């Protein structure tokens, strides 16, 4: 493997590496293809003539996650387990507090090193630091999610897409290689390890529960099929993704979020195809996504108003006392019962399908600012609704998108106005100038009827 992968090791503990099997603690990048953490762990094991184990620990304490999220994730994990079994790698499914369960497995296996995949969010960081306290086994964390590893892209918090874009593009070629797959036969499993893997896969399947027919089909295979369809038929329409009625979204973000598809593979496919829509998709799936990663990596308060730029925080504070035409609680918003039928439709679509068109995400969050007593309350409400109802909730993309909408993160000051101050304003009439609002609302109404029909 090229020495470039060393730059993908974004964190490691001081403990020296010892002999013994290699344990890949899978969490964010739940796939066996194009996964640098898996490739790195496999390389360490092969070079040392040691076994490779992959463990995933399920915890029901991930903030705001619901049965829909677990159902989508667990189905994808069952596919991961089977794929690892085919490649002679033992897969262990654990349940409980991840650091404790993984460390006790590592000690049981006498692992010489633990490889993690990198996630910038608070709970992922906490798991890794707890693991380090619980064990003296060396832990190395690989950035398998970003094309340009987050610490290689920039060593500081970036102001916006315009500052990080040149840095990302300058390194894109260096990091565009596909992560080497596991060669068949590279690893062999004993009888008992095969049985162990099968037991793990069965337990995952039993916990996955019923599949919600309105949600996309999860898993690596499905993700790759969707990517192929999108690149072949949807990419050129992506240029009009701002019109919700064009249904031009890629639909890939839940697969990115759960790591079932590597963003690199999607961006590389768009670059290879080129033409209309390719640049817009690359901007979203590469530049905007890795800007949000930079935001969560360097800004601990990625879900608080502390993350807002000074101009926005001051301006929102100055207009904190402005009269609001409407005030809604999270419950009222969740029941899609505001006065704004476009907003209600977007919220309803997210509750039914687990996603809403990209343009409406910005409108949706900005209206929450307009209808909340202050920016802090609005931020909390938007994050709560997004984490609960969006299939790709709890993702750096979501936190950065909401902080952009409500607190001007990665944006610039606009003309001062009530409530918003100098944070960019979006209006219903502005939306109506961009697309046929009536058409979008009536399509969502049909979706709701359809849903009622399904759930009858
Ligand atoms: N990762 C895990 O290692 N174990 C889990 O039980 C788990 C549940 C989960 C539920 C919803 C969701 O959106 C993500 C979930 N993840 C889980 C993934 C993990 O939280 C991600 O790696 C981070 O959110 C990304 O930084």
XYZ file of C-alpha atoms and ligand atoms in Angstrom:
482
model
C 0.000 0.000 0.000
C 1.287 3.492 -0.738
C 2.927 5.314 2.132
C 0.218 7.910 1.728
C -2.037 5.853 4.009
C 0.207 6.771 6.949
C -1.256 10.293 6.607
C -4.623 8.718 7.190
C -3.703 7.766 10.733
C -5.117 10.915 12.316
C -4.791 9.859 15.981
C -2.815 7.258 17.933
C -2.065 6.464 21.571
C 1.444 6.306 23.007
C 1.405 2.597 23.789
C 3.954 0.565 21.806
C 2.563 -1.993 19.392
C 2.883 -5.600 20.564
C 2.657 -8.971 18.838
C -0.824 -10.445 18.641
C -3.893 -10.253 16.389
C -5.078 -6.964 14.889
C -8.531 -5.798 15.947
C -10.402 -3.296 13.736
C -13.081 -1.614 15.879
C -15.588 -0.662 13.167
C -17.963 2.183 13.977
C -18.362 4.868 11.332
C -17.216 3.145 8.160
C -19.489 0.130 8.061
C -18.266 -1.419 4.796
C -15.720 -3.939 3.557
C -14.885 -2.187 0.283
C -12.908 1.007 -0.168
C -12.376 1.256 3.602
C -8.922 2.561 4.568
C -9.303 1.546 8.208
C -9.970 -2.056 7.191
C -7.196 -2.010 4.568
C -4.734 -0.584 7.097
C -5.669 -3.166 9.755
C -5.424 -5.981 7.189
C -1.999 -4.758 6.076
C -0.735 -4.665 9.680
C -2.024 -8.220 10.232
C -0.576 -9.617 6.970
C 2.828 -7.985 7.534
C 2.964 -9.470 11.043
C 1.495 -12.867 10.090
C -1.278 -12.264 12.625
C -5.044 -12.821 12.499
C -7.449 -9.961 11.727
C -10.684 -9.475 13.711
C -13.389 -6.895 13.091
C -15.731 -5.882 15.930
C -18.788 -3.657 15.993
C -20.439 -2.719 19.285
C -24.104 -1.691 19.231
C -25.215 0.761 21.877
C -28.717 2.154 22.252
C -27.266 5.325 23.724
C -26.332 7.168 20.506
C -27.929 10.631 20.903
C -31.335 10.917 19.240
C -31.084 7.681 17.238
C -34.387 5.888 16.663
C -35.504 2.400 15.593
C -35.428 3.563 11.962
C -31.718 4.396 12.241
C -30.878 1.104 13.934
C -32.948 -0.867 11.431
C -31.114 0.726 8.499
C -27.727 0.294 10.179
C -28.171 -3.287 11.373
C -29.239 -4.549 7.945
C -26.095 -3.022 6.499
C -24.007 -4.613 9.253
C -25.362 -8.082 8.528
C -24.041 -7.672 4.981
C -20.673 -6.521 6.392
C -20.493 -9.633 8.566
C -21.191 -11.960 5.637
C -18.687 -10.169 3.424
C -15.974 -10.471 6.098
C -16.779 -14.155 6.562
C -16.269 -14.694 2.819
C -12.861 -13.050 3.167
C -11.791 -15.195 6.097
C -12.033 -12.383 8.637
C -13.752 -13.045 11.953
C -16.599 -10.598 12.684
C -17.670 -10.033 16.287
C -20.923 -8.245 17.102
C -20.985 -6.803 20.636
C -23.631 -4.943 22.633
C -23.169 -2.464 25.448
C -20.850 0.486 26.079
C -18.543 0.288 23.057
C -15.181 1.121 24.678
C -15.729 -1.359 27.508
C -16.939 -4.176 25.262
C -14.248 -3.635 22.640
C -11.426 -3.433 25.180
C -12.536 -6.606 26.926
C -12.637 -8.361 23.536
C -9.162 -6.995 22.715
C -7.828 -8.337 26.019
C -9.530 -11.689 25.416
C -7.927 -11.928 21.975
C -4.586 -10.635 23.297
C -4.721 -8.102 20.465
C -1.424 -6.384 19.656
C -3.112 -3.255 18.287
C -6.610 -1.778 17.836
C -7.447 0.153 14.656
C -10.428 2.560 14.772
C -12.160 4.473 12.025
C -12.274 8.228 12.595
C -15.372 10.173 13.611
C -15.215 13.797 14.856
C -18.403 13.765 16.926
C -18.357 14.010 20.705
C -19.651 10.501 21.416
C -17.153 8.907 19.005
C -14.269 10.837 20.584
C -15.459 9.867 24.058
C -15.534 6.181 23.110
C -11.968 6.308 21.835
C -10.618 8.198 24.849
C -12.420 5.818 27.261
C -10.868 2.885 25.368
C -7.414 4.421 25.837
C -8.037 4.765 29.602
C -9.212 1.165 29.867
C -6.265 -0.470 28.147
C -2.614 -0.154 27.383
C -3.122 -1.694 23.930
C -2.000 0.735 21.217
C -4.910 2.358 19.368
C -4.514 3.931 15.912
C -7.399 5.864 14.335
C -7.634 6.010 10.542
C -9.652 8.590 8.605
C -11.530 6.252 6.252
C -14.430 8.643 5.666
C -12.839 11.620 3.950
C -11.052 11.627 0.642
C -8.431 14.041 1.995
C -7.836 13.086 5.640
C -9.227 15.837 7.870
C -5.824 16.752 9.335
C -4.119 16.675 5.906
C -6.746 19.016 4.399
C -6.192 21.767 6.949
C -4.621 22.276 10.375
C -7.293 24.754 11.469
C -10.981 25.618 11.347
C -11.783 26.981 7.876
C -13.978 30.054 7.219
C -15.916 28.552 4.374
C -15.953 26.533 1.176
C -13.936 29.259 -0.547
C -11.004 28.794 1.857
C -10.940 24.993 2.066
C -11.736 24.249 -1.598
C -8.219 25.094 -2.931
C -6.618 23.086 -0.109
C -8.794 20.055 -0.825
C -8.274 20.271 -4.592
C -4.509 20.583 -4.147
C -4.445 17.203 -2.352
C -7.288 15.428 -4.147
C -5.031 13.508 -6.521
C -2.821 12.299 -3.662
C -5.753 10.681 -1.901
C -8.028 9.532 -4.698
C -6.776 5.912 -4.695
C -9.282 3.250 -3.782
C -8.408 1.525 -0.500
C -7.041 -1.960 -1.311
C -9.637 -4.710 -0.798
C -9.039 -7.853 1.231
C -7.569 -10.488 -1.066
C -9.580 -13.734 -0.953
C -7.628 -16.301 1.007
C -5.478 -13.650 2.670
C -6.924 -14.781 5.999
C -8.184 -18.172 7.153
C -10.784 -18.821 9.825
C -10.924 -21.758 12.223
C -14.148 -23.721 12.770
C -15.001 -21.908 15.978
C -14.350 -18.471 14.454
C -16.686 -19.258 11.546
C -19.318 -20.290 14.103
C -18.666 -17.099 16.088
C -19.107 -14.926 12.989
C -22.321 -16.707 12.019
C -23.700 -16.224 15.531
C -22.886 -12.510 15.304
C -24.600 -12.155 11.938
C -27.692 -13.994 13.200
C -27.917 -11.754 16.261
C -27.691 -8.655 14.073
C -30.416 -9.954 11.758
C -32.715 -10.744 14.677
C -32.255 -7.255 16.109
C -32.725 -5.498 12.765
C -36.520 -5.877 13.093
C -38.998 -5.054 10.330
C -37.795 -2.936 7.391
C -39.763 0.313 7.022
C -41.043 0.058 3.416
C -40.885 3.840 2.999
C -37.157 4.019 3.758
C -34.431 3.275 1.192
C -33.064 -0.274 1.136
C -29.849 -0.296 3.265
C -26.479 -2.005 2.692
C -23.306 -1.853 0.590
C -24.820 -3.680 -2.403
C -27.834 -1.385 -2.533
C -25.631 1.673 -2.093
C -23.470 0.706 -5.070
C -26.538 0.013 -7.216
C -27.977 3.415 -6.292
C -24.638 5.073 -7.083
C -24.487 3.416 -10.509
C -28.077 4.498 -11.270
C -27.369 8.036 -10.080
C -24.159 8.405 -12.113
C -25.743 6.922 -15.243
C -29.110 8.627 -15.133
C -29.275 11.212 -12.365
C -26.043 13.162 -12.496
C -27.004 15.545 -15.279
C -30.278 16.361 -13.466
C -28.329 17.076 -10.289
C -27.639 20.584 -11.605
C -31.332 21.289 -10.858
C -31.232 19.706 -7.396
C -32.398 23.069 -6.015
C -35.875 22.377 -7.370
C -37.474 19.853 -4.967
C -39.949 18.807 -7.672
C -37.153 17.593 -9.926
C -36.332 14.823 -7.388
C -32.704 15.258 -8.445
C -31.110 14.369 -5.105
C -28.591 11.523 -5.172
C -30.158 9.837 -2.115
C -26.659 8.701 -1.104
C -26.303 10.585 2.187
C -27.699 7.857 4.502
C -25.202 5.409 2.933
C -22.389 7.922 3.458
C -23.529 8.526 7.039
C -23.525 4.848 8.000
C -20.341 4.303 6.019
C -22.009 1.749 3.728
C -20.633 3.631 0.708
C -17.320 5.463 0.526
C -17.710 9.119 -0.513
C -14.470 8.684 -2.464
C -16.103 6.104 -4.722
C -19.026 8.429 -5.461
C -16.847 11.480 -6.102
C -14.441 9.476 -8.276
C -17.371 8.133 -10.307
C -18.716 11.668 -10.841
C -15.264 12.938 -11.842
C -14.881 10.076 -14.317
C -18.349 10.672 -15.814
C -18.018 14.474 -15.933
C -20.576 16.576 -17.796
C -23.553 18.481 -16.408
C -24.178 18.034 -12.721
C -20.781 16.462 -12.001
C -19.272 19.701 -10.644
C -22.314 20.429 -8.472
C -22.273 16.897 -7.057
C -18.499 17.012 -6.402
C -18.962 20.368 -4.656
C -21.545 18.832 -2.303
C -20.089 15.323 -1.820
C -16.444 16.449 -1.573
C -15.992 20.141 -0.725
C -19.101 20.777 1.432
C -18.931 17.376 3.131
C -15.238 17.715 4.000
C -15.776 21.322 5.082
C -18.368 20.032 7.564
C -15.850 17.442 8.759
C -13.299 20.241 9.272
C -15.964 22.150 11.227
C -16.742 19.271 13.619
C -13.091 18.268 13.954
C -11.831 21.718 14.979
C -14.901 23.084 16.702
C -15.891 21.179 19.850
C -19.121 23.154 20.161
C -20.248 22.167 16.648
C -23.833 21.903 18.024
C -23.867 25.137 20.031
C -24.077 28.871 19.273
C -20.434 29.159 20.412
C -19.612 27.830 16.944
C -21.261 30.835 15.250
C -18.881 33.476 13.852
C -18.596 36.642 15.963
C -20.570 38.821 13.515
C -23.483 36.388 13.563
C -23.524 35.836 17.333
C -23.481 39.591 17.997
C -26.109 40.309 15.392
C -28.476 37.563 16.562
C -28.027 38.769 20.156
C -28.853 42.336 19.121
C -32.115 41.129 17.537
C -32.936 38.600 20.234
C -35.777 40.725 21.576
C -37.387 41.412 18.186
C -41.077 40.513 17.948
C -41.703 37.152 16.237
C -44.842 36.907 14.079
C -45.083 33.248 15.089
C -43.616 31.074 17.845
C -43.744 27.263 17.661
C -42.533 24.569 20.018
C -40.649 21.485 18.799
C -43.839 19.467 19.364
C -45.880 21.801 17.129
C -43.194 21.631 14.444
C -42.977 17.853 14.767
C -46.737 17.605 14.158
C -46.239 19.701 10.996
C -48.788 22.190 12.271
C -47.171 25.569 11.644
C -48.877 28.209 9.466
C -46.367 27.589 6.643
C -47.510 24.760 4.376
C -44.143 24.518 2.592
C -42.355 24.037 5.908
C -44.983 21.529 7.084
C -44.566 19.536 3.850
C -40.773 19.434 4.198
C -41.046 18.243 7.817
C -43.666 15.670 6.799
C -41.470 14.327 4.010
C -38.558 13.985 6.423
C -40.759 12.120 8.897
C -42.078 9.780 6.225
C -38.979 9.206 4.084
C -36.142 10.138 6.444
C -34.933 12.923 4.165
C -35.964 16.185 2.496
C -34.661 17.970 -0.637
C -31.420 19.892 -0.037
C -32.795 23.376 -0.809
C -35.605 22.861 1.686
C -33.166 21.848 4.460
C -31.885 25.440 4.468
C -35.390 26.962 4.316
C -36.583 24.503 7.006
C -33.806 25.432 9.476
C -34.058 29.187 8.849
C -37.775 29.176 9.594
C -37.062 27.449 12.906
C -34.851 30.460 13.752
C -37.713 32.800 12.775
C -40.241 30.920 14.945
C -38.083 30.398 18.063
C -37.525 32.868 20.884
C -33.763 32.918 20.315
C -30.983 31.324 18.242
C -29.947 28.851 20.972
C -33.476 27.490 21.235
C -33.760 27.302 17.444
C -30.439 25.467 17.099
C -31.443 22.904 19.692
C -34.847 22.330 18.056
C -33.403 21.960 14.539
C -30.747 19.493 15.719
C -33.293 17.488 17.711
C -35.683 17.218 14.749
C -32.892 16.472 12.279
C -31.230 13.826 14.486
C -34.576 12.144 15.174
C -36.185 12.197 11.734
C -33.415 12.401 9.160
C -31.886 9.038 8.272
C -28.533 10.827 7.968
C -28.984 12.678 11.260
C -26.077 12.873 13.772
C -23.706 13.620 10.942
C -21.127 16.436 10.570
C -23.006 17.458 7.387
C -26.166 17.991 9.414
C -24.515 20.006 12.175
C -22.671 22.220 9.689
C -25.793 22.693 7.542
C -27.906 23.738 10.527
C -25.129 26.031 11.848
C -24.933 27.617 8.356
C -28.690 28.214 8.279
C -29.162 29.509 11.813
C -25.759 30.965 12.715
C -24.054 32.000 9.475
C -21.271 29.395 9.847
C -19.337 29.195 6.536
C -21.518 32.072 5.237
C -21.086 35.860 5.206
C -23.079 38.751 6.706
C -26.170 39.851 4.732
C -28.405 42.911 4.970
C -29.552 43.404 8.576
C -33.196 42.613 9.338
C -35.432 41.745 12.321
C -34.789 38.449 14.149
C -32.100 37.263 11.648
C -29.818 40.247 12.091
C -27.175 39.801 9.366
C -27.748 36.033 9.002
C -28.942 35.256 5.473
C -32.736 35.278 5.252
C -34.857 32.923 3.114
C -38.526 33.577 2.491
C -41.538 31.644 1.263
C -41.837 34.037 -1.671
C -38.173 33.469 -2.475
C -38.821 29.715 -2.553
C -41.932 30.231 -4.679
C -39.824 32.108 -7.214
C -37.468 29.128 -7.485
C -39.927 26.238 -7.821
C -43.606 25.308 -7.842
C -44.417 25.176 -4.120
C -47.996 23.972 -4.723
C -46.710 21.000 -6.720
C -44.228 20.054 -3.998
C -46.871 20.334 -1.251
C -49.434 18.274 -3.150
C -46.818 15.581 -3.866
C -46.098 15.335 -0.148
C -49.847 15.127 0.547
C -50.006 12.125 -1.802
C -47.033 10.637 0.047
C -48.891 11.066 3.346
C -52.012 9.384 1.905
C -49.784 6.633 0.568
C -48.225 6.271 3.984
C -51.635 6.051 5.605
C -52.523 3.393 3.042
C -49.338 1.454 3.880
C -49.863 1.743 7.623
C -53.602 0.914 7.579
N -21.744 3.401 15.905
C -21.397 2.365 16.747
O -20.210 2.046 16.825
N -22.327 1.701 17.486
C -23.642 2.014 17.432
O -24.462 1.394 18.117
C -24.048 3.079 16.552
C -25.393 3.449 16.444
C -25.741 4.526 15.599
C -27.074 4.955 15.483
C -27.403 6.023 14.658
C -26.394 6.677 13.953
O -26.717 7.729 13.162
C -25.052 6.289 14.040
C -24.727 5.196 14.855
N -23.404 4.760 14.955
C -23.046 3.753 15.807
C -22.354 5.343 14.104
C -21.512 6.340 14.861
O -22.272 7.065 15.756
C -20.845 7.228 13.836
O -19.621 6.694 13.645
C -20.745 8.674 14.262
O -22.042 9.170 14.461
C -20.038 9.445 13.189
O -19.100 10.273 13.773
